[in-house]
mmCIF file of C-alpha atoms and ligand atoms in Angstrom:
data_model
loop_
_atom_site.group_PDB
_atom_site.id
_atom_site.type_symbol
_atom_site.label_atom_id
_atom_site.label_comp_id
_atom_site.label_asym_id
_atom_site.label_seq_id
_atom_site.Cartn_x
_atom_site.Cartn_y
_atom_site.Cartn_z
ATOM 1 C CA MET J 1 -40.296 -37.569 -15.960
ATOM 2 C CA ASP J 2 -42.165 -36.584 -19.117
ATOM 3 C CA ASP J 3 -41.737 -32.910 -18.258
ATOM 4 C CA LEU J 4 -37.984 -33.373 -17.961
ATOM 5 C CA LYS J 5 -37.875 -35.178 -21.303
ATOM 6 C CA VAL J 6 -39.654 -32.266 -22.908
ATOM 7 C CA GLY J 7 -37.260 -29.916 -21.105
ATOM 8 C CA LYS J 8 -34.289 -31.732 -22.537
ATOM 9 C CA ARG J 9 -35.632 -31.545 -26.058
ATOM 10 C CA ARG J 10 -36.252 -27.826 -25.602
ATOM 11 C CA ILE J 11 -32.769 -27.243 -24.250
ATOM 12 C CA ARG J 12 -31.282 -28.991 -27.281
ATOM 13 C CA GLU J 13 -33.357 -26.820 -29.580
ATOM 14 C CA ILE J 14 -33.479 -23.324 -28.197
ATOM 15 C CA THR J 15 -30.889 -22.440 -25.603
ATOM 16 C CA LYS J 16 -27.503 -21.009 -26.340
ATOM 17 C CA SER J 17 -24.768 -23.056 -24.711
ATOM 18 C CA LEU J 18 -22.318 -21.750 -22.127
ATOM 19 C CA HIS J 19 -19.583 -23.720 -23.868
ATOM 20 C CA SER J 20 -19.984 -25.485 -27.186
ATOM 21 C CA GLU J 21 -18.623 -28.958 -27.833
ATOM 22 C CA GLU J 22 -15.803 -27.420 -29.837
ATOM 23 C CA GLU J 23 -14.851 -24.988 -27.075
ATOM 24 C CA ILE J 24 -14.831 -27.798 -24.528
ATOM 25 C CA ARG J 25 -12.690 -30.069 -26.737
ATOM 26 C CA CYS J 26 -10.271 -27.217 -27.393
ATOM 27 C CA LYS J 27 -9.954 -26.464 -23.671
ATOM 28 C CA ILE J 28 -9.367 -30.136 -22.838
ATOM 29 C CA LYS J 29 -6.621 -30.288 -25.458
ATOM 30 C CA GLU J 30 -4.912 -27.299 -23.814
ATOM 31 C CA MET J 31 -5.237 -28.994 -20.425
ATOM 32 C CA ALA J 32 -3.721 -32.202 -21.822
ATOM 33 C CA GLU J 33 -0.726 -30.246 -23.109
ATOM 34 C CA GLU J 34 -0.249 -28.661 -19.703
ATOM 35 C CA ILE J 35 -0.544 -32.038 -17.977
ATOM 36 C CA ASP J 36 1.922 -33.625 -20.430
ATOM 37 C CA ARG J 37 4.379 -30.831 -19.673
ATOM 38 C CA TYR J 38 4.021 -31.352 -15.938
ATOM 39 C CA TYR J 39 4.706 -35.098 -16.075
ATOM 40 C CA SER J 40 7.362 -34.999 -18.812
ATOM 41 C CA GLN J 41 10.251 -34.580 -16.357
ATOM 42 C CA LEU J 42 8.791 -36.977 -13.814
ATOM 43 C CA THR J 43 7.331 -40.152 -15.257
ATOM 44 C CA ASP J 44 6.198 -42.011 -18.381
ATOM 45 C CA ARG J 45 3.055 -43.358 -16.808
ATOM 46 C CA ILE J 46 0.256 -42.224 -14.575
ATOM 47 C CA ILE J 47 -2.891 -43.624 -13.041
ATOM 48 C CA ALA J 48 -5.820 -41.446 -14.044
ATOM 49 C CA VAL J 49 -8.757 -41.741 -11.662
ATOM 50 C CA CYS J 50 -12.099 -40.831 -13.196
ATOM 51 C CA VAL J 51 -14.673 -39.584 -10.705
ATOM 52 C CA LEU J 52 -17.937 -41.046 -11.970
ATOM 53 C CA LYS J 53 -20.370 -40.338 -13.239
ATOM 54 C CA GLY J 54 -19.931 -36.684 -14.159
ATOM 55 C CA ALA J 55 -16.306 -36.831 -15.335
ATOM 56 C CA ILE J 56 -16.888 -39.607 -17.884
ATOM 57 C CA HIS J 57 -16.664 -37.452 -21.030
ATOM 58 C CA PHE J 58 -13.952 -35.137 -19.694
ATOM 59 C CA PHE J 59 -11.865 -38.134 -18.623
ATOM 60 C CA SER J 60 -12.295 -39.885 -21.939
ATOM 61 C CA GLU J 61 -11.370 -36.832 -24.026
ATOM 62 C CA LEU J 62 -8.484 -35.888 -21.724
ATOM 63 C CA VAL J 63 -6.711 -39.264 -21.698
ATOM 64 C CA LEU J 64 -7.052 -39.565 -25.485
ATOM 65 C CA ASN J 65 -5.032 -36.350 -25.721
ATOM 66 C CA LEU J 66 -2.258 -37.334 -23.292
ATOM 67 C CA ASN J 67 1.163 -38.440 -24.533
ATOM 68 C CA LEU J 68 1.729 -40.738 -21.577
ATOM 69 C CA ASP J 69 0.937 -44.312 -20.643
ATOM 70 C CA VAL J 70 -2.307 -44.000 -18.738
ATOM 71 C CA LEU J 71 -3.749 -46.669 -16.476
ATOM 72 C CA TYR J 72 -7.458 -46.150 -15.852
ATOM 73 C CA SER J 73 -9.174 -46.359 -12.508
ATOM 74 C CA PHE J 74 -12.647 -45.305 -11.416
ATOM 75 C CA ILE J 75 -14.351 -43.955 -8.336
ATOM 76 C CA HIS J 76 -18.094 -43.525 -8.103
ATOM 77 C CA VAL J 77 -19.318 -41.162 -5.428
ATOM 78 C CA SER J 78 -22.427 -39.060 -5.040
ATOM 79 C CA SER J 79 -23.127 -36.011 -2.912
ATOM 80 C CA TYR J 80 -25.745 -34.042 -4.775
ATOM 81 C CA SER J 81 -29.472 -34.044 -4.443
ATOM 82 C CA GLY J 82 -31.148 -31.906 -7.120
ATOM 83 C CA THR J 83 -29.155 -28.700 -7.495
ATOM 84 C CA ARG J 84 -27.773 -28.724 -3.925
ATOM 85 C CA SER J 85 -24.939 -30.568 -2.235
ATOM 86 C CA SER J 86 -26.435 -32.968 0.316
ATOM 87 C CA GLY J 87 -23.418 -32.392 2.582
ATOM 88 C CA ARG J 88 -22.598 -36.107 2.674
ATOM 89 C CA VAL J 89 -20.440 -38.189 0.339
ATOM 90 C CA LYS J 90 -21.632 -41.676 -0.562
ATOM 91 C CA VAL J 91 -19.055 -44.068 -2.027
ATOM 92 C CA ASN J 92 -20.550 -46.521 -4.502
ATOM 93 C CA TYR J 93 -17.317 -47.781 -6.072
ATOM 94 C CA TRP J 94 -13.656 -47.306 -5.161
ATOM 95 C CA ILE J 95 -10.378 -47.731 -7.126
ATOM 96 C CA ASP J 96 -9.484 -51.283 -8.155
ATOM 97 C CA ARG J 97 -5.686 -51.028 -8.031
ATOM 98 C CA SER J 98 -2.860 -50.011 -5.736
ATOM 99 C CA VAL J 99 -1.685 -46.430 -6.134
ATOM 100 C CA ARG J 100 1.307 -46.814 -3.808
ATOM 101 C CA ASP J 101 4.339 -44.994 -5.264
ATOM 102 C CA GLU J 102 2.384 -44.140 -8.415
ATOM 103 C CA TYR J 103 1.724 -40.811 -10.104
ATOM 104 C CA VAL J 104 -2.003 -40.304 -9.671
ATOM 105 C CA LEU J 105 -4.191 -37.786 -11.471
ATOM 106 C CA VAL J 106 -7.741 -37.380 -10.201
ATOM 107 C CA VAL J 107 -10.086 -36.286 -12.982
ATOM 108 C CA GLU J 108 -13.285 -34.548 -11.859
ATOM 109 C CA ASP J 109 -16.057 -32.745 -13.710
ATOM 110 C CA ILE J 110 -16.619 -29.783 -11.392
ATOM 111 C CA LEU J 111 -15.319 -28.368 -8.135
ATOM 112 C CA ASP J 112 -18.150 -26.771 -6.188
ATOM 113 C CA THR J 113 -18.076 -26.839 -2.355
ATOM 114 C CA GLY J 114 -15.099 -29.213 -2.467
ATOM 115 C CA LEU J 115 -16.757 -31.762 -0.200
ATOM 116 C CA THR J 116 -16.477 -34.580 -2.739
ATOM 117 C CA LEU J 117 -12.892 -33.882 -3.671
ATOM 118 C CA SER J 118 -11.622 -33.325 -0.147
ATOM 119 C CA TYR J 119 -13.069 -36.729 0.743
ATOM 120 C CA ILE J 120 -11.529 -38.438 -2.298
ATOM 121 C CA LEU J 121 -8.131 -36.733 -1.946
ATOM 122 C CA LYS J 122 -7.963 -37.479 1.785
ATOM 123 C CA TYR J 123 -8.494 -41.210 1.271
ATOM 124 C CA LEU J 124 -6.267 -41.459 -1.804
ATOM 125 C CA ARG J 125 -3.464 -39.704 0.094
ATOM 126 C CA LYS J 126 -3.632 -42.417 2.751
ATOM 127 C CA LEU J 127 -2.770 -44.975 0.041
ATOM 128 C CA SER J 128 0.710 -43.383 -0.355
ATOM 129 C CA PRO J 129 0.867 -42.351 -4.017
ATOM 130 C CA LYS J 130 4.181 -40.852 -5.080
ATOM 131 C CA ASP J 131 2.338 -37.810 -6.410
ATOM 132 C CA LEU J 132 -1.316 -36.788 -6.359
ATOM 133 C CA LYS J 133 -2.711 -34.163 -8.704
ATOM 134 C CA LEU J 134 -6.173 -32.905 -9.537
ATOM 135 C CA ALA J 135 -7.663 -31.909 -12.876
ATOM 136 C CA THR J 136 -11.150 -30.448 -12.981
ATOM 137 C CA LEU J 137 -12.996 -29.253 -16.066
ATOM 138 C CA TYR J 138 -15.062 -26.647 -14.192
ATOM 139 C CA ARG J 139 -14.541 -24.714 -10.977
ATOM 140 C CA LYS J 140 -17.125 -22.498 -9.312
ATOM 141 C CA VAL J 141 -14.999 -19.575 -8.206
ATOM 142 C CA GLY J 142 -14.611 -18.804 -4.511
ATOM 143 C CA LYS J 143 -16.543 -21.770 -3.138
ATOM 144 C CA SER J 144 -13.781 -24.117 -2.027
ATOM 145 C CA ASP J 145 -10.335 -24.036 -0.420
ATOM 146 C CA ILE J 146 -9.139 -26.790 -2.710
ATOM 147 C CA GLU J 147 -6.742 -25.521 -5.375
ATOM 148 C CA PRO J 148 -6.901 -27.810 -8.423
ATOM 149 C CA ASP J 149 -3.606 -28.327 -10.269
ATOM 150 C CA PHE J 150 -5.285 -28.158 -13.679
ATOM 151 C CA VAL J 151 -8.515 -26.233 -14.316
ATOM 152 C CA GLY J 152 -10.518 -25.900 -17.522
ATOM 153 C CA PHE J 153 -13.132 -23.193 -16.980
ATOM 154 C CA ASN J 154 -13.696 -20.936 -13.959
ATOM 155 C CA ILE J 155 -17.409 -20.127 -13.708
ATOM 156 C CA GLU J 156 -19.825 -18.264 -11.473
ATOM 157 C CA ASP J 157 -21.864 -20.111 -8.869
ATOM 158 C CA LYS J 158 -24.694 -21.345 -11.056
ATOM 159 C CA PHE J 159 -25.859 -24.883 -11.740
ATOM 160 C CA ILE J 160 -24.706 -26.275 -15.087
ATOM 161 C CA ILE J 161 -25.589 -29.370 -17.089
ATOM 162 C CA GLY J 162 -24.234 -31.319 -20.050
ATOM 163 C CA TYR J 163 -20.976 -32.999 -21.075
ATOM 164 C CA GLY J 164 -21.403 -35.448 -18.184
ATOM 165 C CA LEU J 165 -22.934 -33.030 -15.693
ATOM 166 C CA ASP J 166 -26.435 -33.924 -14.620
ATOM 167 C CA TYR J 167 -29.565 -32.661 -12.989
ATOM 168 C CA GLU J 168 -31.205 -35.668 -11.297
ATOM 169 C CA GLU J 169 -29.233 -37.991 -13.649
ATOM 170 C CA LEU J 170 -30.539 -36.269 -16.775
ATOM 171 C CA TYR J 171 -28.780 -34.151 -19.415
ATOM 172 C CA ARG J 172 -25.385 -35.846 -19.070
ATOM 173 C CA ASN J 173 -25.365 -36.636 -22.779
ATOM 174 C CA LEU J 174 -25.818 -33.076 -23.994
ATOM 175 C CA PRO J 175 -22.644 -32.583 -26.047
ATOM 176 C CA TYR J 176 -22.260 -29.003 -24.742
ATOM 177 C CA VAL J 177 -22.569 -27.303 -21.335
ATOM 178 C CA ASN J 178 -25.327 -24.937 -20.377
ATOM 179 C CA TYR J 179 -26.802 -23.246 -17.328
ATOM 180 C CA PHE J 180 -29.723 -25.187 -15.959
ATOM 181 C CA GLU J 181 -32.783 -23.026 -15.585
ATOM 182 C CA ARG J 182 -36.185 -24.436 -14.891
HETATM 183 P P1 IMP P 201 -18.880 -30.564 -4.290
HETATM 184 O O1 IMP P 201 -18.690 -31.793 -3.442
HETATM 185 O O2 IMP P 201 -19.826 -29.593 -3.679
HETATM 186 O O3 IMP P 201 -17.591 -29.910 -4.734
HETATM 187 O O4 IMP P 201 -19.670 -31.020 -5.585
HETATM 188 C C1 IMP P 201 -19.047 -31.780 -6.534
HETATM 189 C C2 IMP P 201 -20.009 -32.716 -7.253
HETATM 190 O O5 IMP P 201 -21.337 -32.204 -7.281
HETATM 191 C C3 IMP P 201 -19.554 -32.824 -8.671
HETATM 192 O O6 IMP P 201 -18.786 -33.975 -8.823
HETATM 193 C C4 IMP P 201 -20.852 -32.868 -9.446
HETATM 194 O O7 IMP P 201 -21.231 -34.202 -9.635
HETATM 195 C C5 IMP P 201 -21.866 -32.182 -8.583
HETATM 196 N N1 IMP P 201 -22.083 -30.782 -9.001
HETATM 197 C C6 IMP P 201 -21.641 -29.658 -8.408
HETATM 198 N N2 IMP P 201 -22.021 -28.555 -9.084
HETATM 199 C C7 IMP P 201 -22.721 -28.992 -10.136
HETATM 200 C C8 IMP P 201 -23.367 -28.321 -11.241
HETATM 201 O O8 IMP P 201 -23.380 -27.094 -11.393
HETATM 202 N N3 IMP P 201 -23.980 -29.140 -12.140
HETATM 203 C C9 IMP P 201 -23.995 -30.502 -12.037
HETATM 204 N N4 IMP P 201 -23.396 -31.161 -11.043
HETATM 205 C C10 IMP P 201 -22.763 -30.418 -10.096
HETATM 206 MG MG1 MG P 202 -23.605 -35.095 -10.215
#
């Protein structure tokens, strides 16, 4: 624990970020414009589903930039153990409202193997939304068959931390994103 705390302090001080806070904010603004354009002909309101915990900052910044009525809903799932997918999805909390006939936008931090999102999308689809779309801030290229509707950054297959993304629950509150190297 102490080692990781020291590691975090070091990361704040010495490493160059993959994406700075400004770059991330700018990208999210672009994504919000694209999402606004998509819904403009379809609806005035959507249900945005934040996939906790990693998407918390992306979700928050994204919805603040949308020119739509946004109802918030949350899902909390976990599938990672350390820097590897455990291969199983554990649901800790599920949406608190009906999505039947609604426009639903799932907001996720990162698409890696796609296990988490295929699980979430499969069960949300069963609840008969009118439309189901996916926005993800990061996508590791070539690792999943899932094609997100809105993507922020395409990255190589390396483990990243910050802006909500964790390693063993740490580093989520770094305001930028960086590769995690021990
Ligand atoms: P997937 O199920 O393999 O697509 O993994 C998706 C989930 O694993 C994400 O929601 C993240 O919480 C976590 N994850 C995947 N890659 C990374 C990473 O590089 N850094 C931090 N978390 C990650
Ligand atoms: Mg995680």
